[in-house]
PDB file of C-alpha atoms in Angstrom:
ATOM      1  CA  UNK A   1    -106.579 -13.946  44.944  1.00  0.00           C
ATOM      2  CA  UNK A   2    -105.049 -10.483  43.803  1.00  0.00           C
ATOM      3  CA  UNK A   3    -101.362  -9.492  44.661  1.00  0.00           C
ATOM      4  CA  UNK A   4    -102.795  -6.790  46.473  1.00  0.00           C
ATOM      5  CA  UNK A   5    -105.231  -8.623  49.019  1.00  0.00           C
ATOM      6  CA  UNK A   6    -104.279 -11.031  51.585  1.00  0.00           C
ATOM      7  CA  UNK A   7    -102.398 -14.247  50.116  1.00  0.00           C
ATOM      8  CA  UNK A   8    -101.258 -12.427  47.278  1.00  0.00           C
ATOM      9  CA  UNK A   9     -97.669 -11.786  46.385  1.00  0.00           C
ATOM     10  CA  UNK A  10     -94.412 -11.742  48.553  1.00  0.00           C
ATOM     11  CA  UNK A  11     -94.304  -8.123  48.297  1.00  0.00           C
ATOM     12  CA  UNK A  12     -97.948  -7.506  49.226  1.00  0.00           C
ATOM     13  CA  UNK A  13    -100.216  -8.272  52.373  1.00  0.00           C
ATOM     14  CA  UNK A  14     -99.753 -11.193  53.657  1.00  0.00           C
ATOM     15  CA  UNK A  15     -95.949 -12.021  51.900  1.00  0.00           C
ATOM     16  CA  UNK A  16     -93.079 -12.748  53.670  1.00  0.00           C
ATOM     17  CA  UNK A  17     -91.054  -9.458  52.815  1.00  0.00           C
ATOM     18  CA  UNK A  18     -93.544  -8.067  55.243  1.00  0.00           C
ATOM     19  CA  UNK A  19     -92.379 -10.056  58.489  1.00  0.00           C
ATOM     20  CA  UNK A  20     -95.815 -12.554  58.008  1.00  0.00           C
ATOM     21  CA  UNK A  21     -95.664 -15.983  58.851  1.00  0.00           C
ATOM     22  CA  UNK A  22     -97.711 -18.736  57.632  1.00  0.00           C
ATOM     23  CA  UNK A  23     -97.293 -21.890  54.889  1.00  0.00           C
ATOM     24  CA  UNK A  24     -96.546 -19.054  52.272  1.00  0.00           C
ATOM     25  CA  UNK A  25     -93.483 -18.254  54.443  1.00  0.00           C
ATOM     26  CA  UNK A  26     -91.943 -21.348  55.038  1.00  0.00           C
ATOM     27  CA  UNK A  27     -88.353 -22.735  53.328  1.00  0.00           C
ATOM     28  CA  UNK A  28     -90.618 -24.568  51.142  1.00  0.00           C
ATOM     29  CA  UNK A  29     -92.681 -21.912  49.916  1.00  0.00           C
ATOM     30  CA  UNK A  30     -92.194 -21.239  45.800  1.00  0.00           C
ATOM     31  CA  UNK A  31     -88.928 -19.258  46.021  1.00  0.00           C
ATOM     32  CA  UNK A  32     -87.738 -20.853  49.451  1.00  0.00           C
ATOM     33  CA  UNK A  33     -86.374 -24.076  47.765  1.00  0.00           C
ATOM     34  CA  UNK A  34     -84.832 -22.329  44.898  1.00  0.00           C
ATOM     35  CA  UNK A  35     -83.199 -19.934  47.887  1.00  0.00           C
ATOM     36  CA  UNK A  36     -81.673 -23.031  49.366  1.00  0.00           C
ATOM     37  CA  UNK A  37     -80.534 -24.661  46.478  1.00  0.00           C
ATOM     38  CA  UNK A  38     -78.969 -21.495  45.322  1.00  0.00           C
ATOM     39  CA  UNK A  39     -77.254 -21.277  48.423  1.00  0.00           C
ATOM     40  CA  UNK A  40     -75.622 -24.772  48.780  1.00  0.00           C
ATOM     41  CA  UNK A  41     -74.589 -24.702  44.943  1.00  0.00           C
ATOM     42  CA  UNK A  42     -73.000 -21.452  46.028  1.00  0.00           C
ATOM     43  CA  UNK A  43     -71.607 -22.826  49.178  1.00  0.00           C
ATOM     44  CA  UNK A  44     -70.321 -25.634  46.749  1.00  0.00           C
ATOM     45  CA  UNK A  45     -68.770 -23.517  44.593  1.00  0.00           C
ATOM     46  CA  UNK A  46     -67.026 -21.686  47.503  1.00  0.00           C
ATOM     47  CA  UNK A  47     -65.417 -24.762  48.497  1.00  0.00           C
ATOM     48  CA  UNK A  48     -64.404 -26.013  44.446  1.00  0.00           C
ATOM     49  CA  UNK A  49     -62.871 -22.270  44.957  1.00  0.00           C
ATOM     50  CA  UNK A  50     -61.276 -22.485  48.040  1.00  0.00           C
ATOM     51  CA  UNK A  51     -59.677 -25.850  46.625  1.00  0.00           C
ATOM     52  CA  UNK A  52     -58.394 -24.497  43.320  1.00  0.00           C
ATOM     53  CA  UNK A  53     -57.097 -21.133  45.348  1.00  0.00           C
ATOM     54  CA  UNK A  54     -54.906 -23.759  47.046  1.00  0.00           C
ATOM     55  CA  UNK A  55     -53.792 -26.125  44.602  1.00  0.00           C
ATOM     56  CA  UNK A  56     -52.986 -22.689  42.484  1.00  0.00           C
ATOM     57  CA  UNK A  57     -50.825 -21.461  45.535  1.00  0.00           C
ATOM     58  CA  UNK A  58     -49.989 -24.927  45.260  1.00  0.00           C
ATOM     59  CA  UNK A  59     -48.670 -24.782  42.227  1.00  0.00           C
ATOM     60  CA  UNK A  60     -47.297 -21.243  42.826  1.00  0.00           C
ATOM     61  CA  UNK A  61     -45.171 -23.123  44.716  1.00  0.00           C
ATOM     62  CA  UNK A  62     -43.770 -25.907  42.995  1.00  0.00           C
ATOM     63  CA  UNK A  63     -43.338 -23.496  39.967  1.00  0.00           C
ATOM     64  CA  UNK A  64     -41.164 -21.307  42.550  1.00  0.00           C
ATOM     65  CA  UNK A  65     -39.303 -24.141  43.326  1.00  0.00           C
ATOM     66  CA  UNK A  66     -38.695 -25.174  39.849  1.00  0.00           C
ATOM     67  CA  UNK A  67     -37.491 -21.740  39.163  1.00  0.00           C
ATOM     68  CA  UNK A  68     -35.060 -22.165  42.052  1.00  0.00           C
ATOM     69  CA  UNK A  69     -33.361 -25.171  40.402  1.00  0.00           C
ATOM     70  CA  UNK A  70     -33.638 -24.222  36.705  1.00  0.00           C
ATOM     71  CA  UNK A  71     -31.409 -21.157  38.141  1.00  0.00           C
ATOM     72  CA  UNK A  72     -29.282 -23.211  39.881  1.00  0.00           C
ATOM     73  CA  UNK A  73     -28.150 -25.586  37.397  1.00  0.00           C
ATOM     74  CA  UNK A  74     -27.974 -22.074  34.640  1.00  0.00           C
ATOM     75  CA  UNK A  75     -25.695 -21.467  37.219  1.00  0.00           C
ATOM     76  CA  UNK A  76     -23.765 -24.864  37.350  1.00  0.00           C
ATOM     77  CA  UNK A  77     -23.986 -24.823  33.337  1.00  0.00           C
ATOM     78  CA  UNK A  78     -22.343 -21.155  33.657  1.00  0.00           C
ATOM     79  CA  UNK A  79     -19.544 -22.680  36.065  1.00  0.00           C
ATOM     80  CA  UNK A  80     -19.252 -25.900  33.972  1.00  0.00           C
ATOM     81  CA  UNK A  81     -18.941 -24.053  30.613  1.00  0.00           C
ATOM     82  CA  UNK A  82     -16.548 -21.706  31.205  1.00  0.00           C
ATOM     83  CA  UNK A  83     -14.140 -24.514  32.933  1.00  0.00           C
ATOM     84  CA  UNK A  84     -14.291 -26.437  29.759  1.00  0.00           C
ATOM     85  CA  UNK A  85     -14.100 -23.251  27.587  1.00  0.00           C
ATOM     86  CA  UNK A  86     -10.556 -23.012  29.551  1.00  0.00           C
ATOM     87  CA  UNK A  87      -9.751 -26.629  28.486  1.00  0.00           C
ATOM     88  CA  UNK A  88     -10.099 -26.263  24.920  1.00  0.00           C
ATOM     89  CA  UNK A  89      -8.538 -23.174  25.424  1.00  0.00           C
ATOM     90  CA  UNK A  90      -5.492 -25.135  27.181  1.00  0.00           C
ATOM     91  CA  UNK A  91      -5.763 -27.243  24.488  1.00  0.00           C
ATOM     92  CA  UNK A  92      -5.716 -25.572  21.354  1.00  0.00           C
ATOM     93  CA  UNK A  93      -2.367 -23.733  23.069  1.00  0.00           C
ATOM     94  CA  UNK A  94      -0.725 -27.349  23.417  1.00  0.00           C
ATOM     95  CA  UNK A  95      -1.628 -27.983  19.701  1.00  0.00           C
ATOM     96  CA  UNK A  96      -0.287 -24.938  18.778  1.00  0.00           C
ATOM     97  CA  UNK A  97       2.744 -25.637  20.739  1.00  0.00           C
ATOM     98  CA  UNK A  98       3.493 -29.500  19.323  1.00  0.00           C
ATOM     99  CA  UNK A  99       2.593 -27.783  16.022  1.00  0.00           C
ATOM    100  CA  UNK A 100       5.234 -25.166  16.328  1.00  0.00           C
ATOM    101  CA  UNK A 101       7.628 -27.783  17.642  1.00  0.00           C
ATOM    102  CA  UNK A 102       6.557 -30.477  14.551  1.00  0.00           C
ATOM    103  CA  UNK A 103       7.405 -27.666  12.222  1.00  0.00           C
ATOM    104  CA  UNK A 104      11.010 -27.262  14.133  1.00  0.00           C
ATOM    105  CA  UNK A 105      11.823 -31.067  13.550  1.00  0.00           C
ATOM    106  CA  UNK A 106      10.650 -31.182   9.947  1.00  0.00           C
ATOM    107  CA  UNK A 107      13.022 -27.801   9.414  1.00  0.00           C
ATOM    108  CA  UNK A 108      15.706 -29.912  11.115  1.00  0.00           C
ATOM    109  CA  UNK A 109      15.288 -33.001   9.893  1.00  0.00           C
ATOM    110  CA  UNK A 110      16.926 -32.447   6.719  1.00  0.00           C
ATOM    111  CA  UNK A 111      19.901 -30.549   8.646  1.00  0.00           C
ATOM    112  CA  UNK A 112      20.101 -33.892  10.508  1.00  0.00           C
ATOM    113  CA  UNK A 113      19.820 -36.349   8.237  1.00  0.00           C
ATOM    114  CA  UNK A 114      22.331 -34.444   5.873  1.00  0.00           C
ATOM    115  CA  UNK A 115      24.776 -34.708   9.316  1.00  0.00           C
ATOM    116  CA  UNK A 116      24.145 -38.622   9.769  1.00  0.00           C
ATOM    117  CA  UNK A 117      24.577 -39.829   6.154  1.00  0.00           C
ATOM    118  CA  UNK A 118      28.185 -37.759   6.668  1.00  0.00           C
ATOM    119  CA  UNK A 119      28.533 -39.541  10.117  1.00  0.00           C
ATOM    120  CA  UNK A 120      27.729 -43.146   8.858  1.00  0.00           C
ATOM    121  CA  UNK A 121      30.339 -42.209   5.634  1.00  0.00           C
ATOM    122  CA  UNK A 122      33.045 -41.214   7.902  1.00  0.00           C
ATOM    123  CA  UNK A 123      32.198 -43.903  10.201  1.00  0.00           C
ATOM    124  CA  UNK A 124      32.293 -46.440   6.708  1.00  0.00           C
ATOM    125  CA  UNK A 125      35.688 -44.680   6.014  1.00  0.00           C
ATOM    126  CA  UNK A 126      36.908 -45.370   9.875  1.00  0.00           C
ATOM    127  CA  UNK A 127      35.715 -49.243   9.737  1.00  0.00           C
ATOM    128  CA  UNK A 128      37.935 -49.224   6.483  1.00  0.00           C
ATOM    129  CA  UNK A 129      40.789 -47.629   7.667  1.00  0.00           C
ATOM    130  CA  UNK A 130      40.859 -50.044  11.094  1.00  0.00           C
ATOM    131  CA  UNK A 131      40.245 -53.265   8.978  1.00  0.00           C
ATOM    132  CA  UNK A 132      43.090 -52.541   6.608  1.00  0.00           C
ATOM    133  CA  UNK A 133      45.302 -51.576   9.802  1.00  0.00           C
ATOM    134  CA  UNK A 134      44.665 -54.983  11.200  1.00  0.00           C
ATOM    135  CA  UNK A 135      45.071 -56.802   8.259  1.00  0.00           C
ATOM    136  CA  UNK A 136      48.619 -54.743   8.079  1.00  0.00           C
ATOM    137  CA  UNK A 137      49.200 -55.547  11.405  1.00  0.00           C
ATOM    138  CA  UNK A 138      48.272 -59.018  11.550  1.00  0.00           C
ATOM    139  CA  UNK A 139      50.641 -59.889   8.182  1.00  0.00           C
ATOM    140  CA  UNK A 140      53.588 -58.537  10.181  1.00  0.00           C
ATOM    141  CA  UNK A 141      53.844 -60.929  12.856  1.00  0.00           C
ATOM    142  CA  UNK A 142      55.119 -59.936  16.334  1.00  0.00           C
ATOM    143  CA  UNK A 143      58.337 -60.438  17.605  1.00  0.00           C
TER     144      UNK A 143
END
């Protein structure tokens, strides 16, 4: 049978493109099954698509989210950071201070010590002078 004449090709007399029926025509005719499987592996991959569109969106937003609270705790580590930048700041102005007033005793201390070595000599000299007035005054007995 020629593609021409009747039972030839799809295109020709007696094909399907031309409105025909017959067994040629059918869903199972050489093309037909291809047809449908081409359709419900496309219909397949429609729905694998459909699925991955939503777990992307999905995703979208869970990575949203997690943009959300990575900016929220930049901004807690902004807050937190600068409080304790003012705390060593605090601090290092107290150290400075007790070094300041460390470097006040040591320039005193010698001052100081100078004034009690005098202090304990006159008080040495004092002791003296009482103990030898109460030995005078005890020899001389009252009357």
């Amino acid at each position: 049978m020629s593609a021409g004449g009747p039972g030839g090709g799809e295109d020709g007399p007696g094909g399907c493109a031309l409105g025909w029926s017959g067994p040629r025509c059918s869903p199972r005719s050489r093309g037909g099954e291809a047809v449908i499987r081409a359709r419900a592996e496309a219909a397949g991959y429609r729905r694998l698509l459909r699925a991955r569109a939503a777990e992307v969106e999905a995703l979208r937003g869970a990575v949203g989210a997690l943009h959300r609270q990575l900016e929220g705790l930049r901004d807690r580590r902004s807050g937190e950071l600068a409080k304790y930048q003012e705390r060593v700041a605090e601090l290092e102005r107290q150290i400075g201070e007790a070094e300041q007033e460390m470097a006040r005793c040591l320039r005193e201390y010698p001052a100081l010590l100078r004034l009690r070595m005098a202090l304990d000599a006159e008080i040495a000299a004092y002791r003296e002078m009482l103990e030898g007035e109460e030995l005078r005054l005890g020899a001389v007995v009252p009357p």
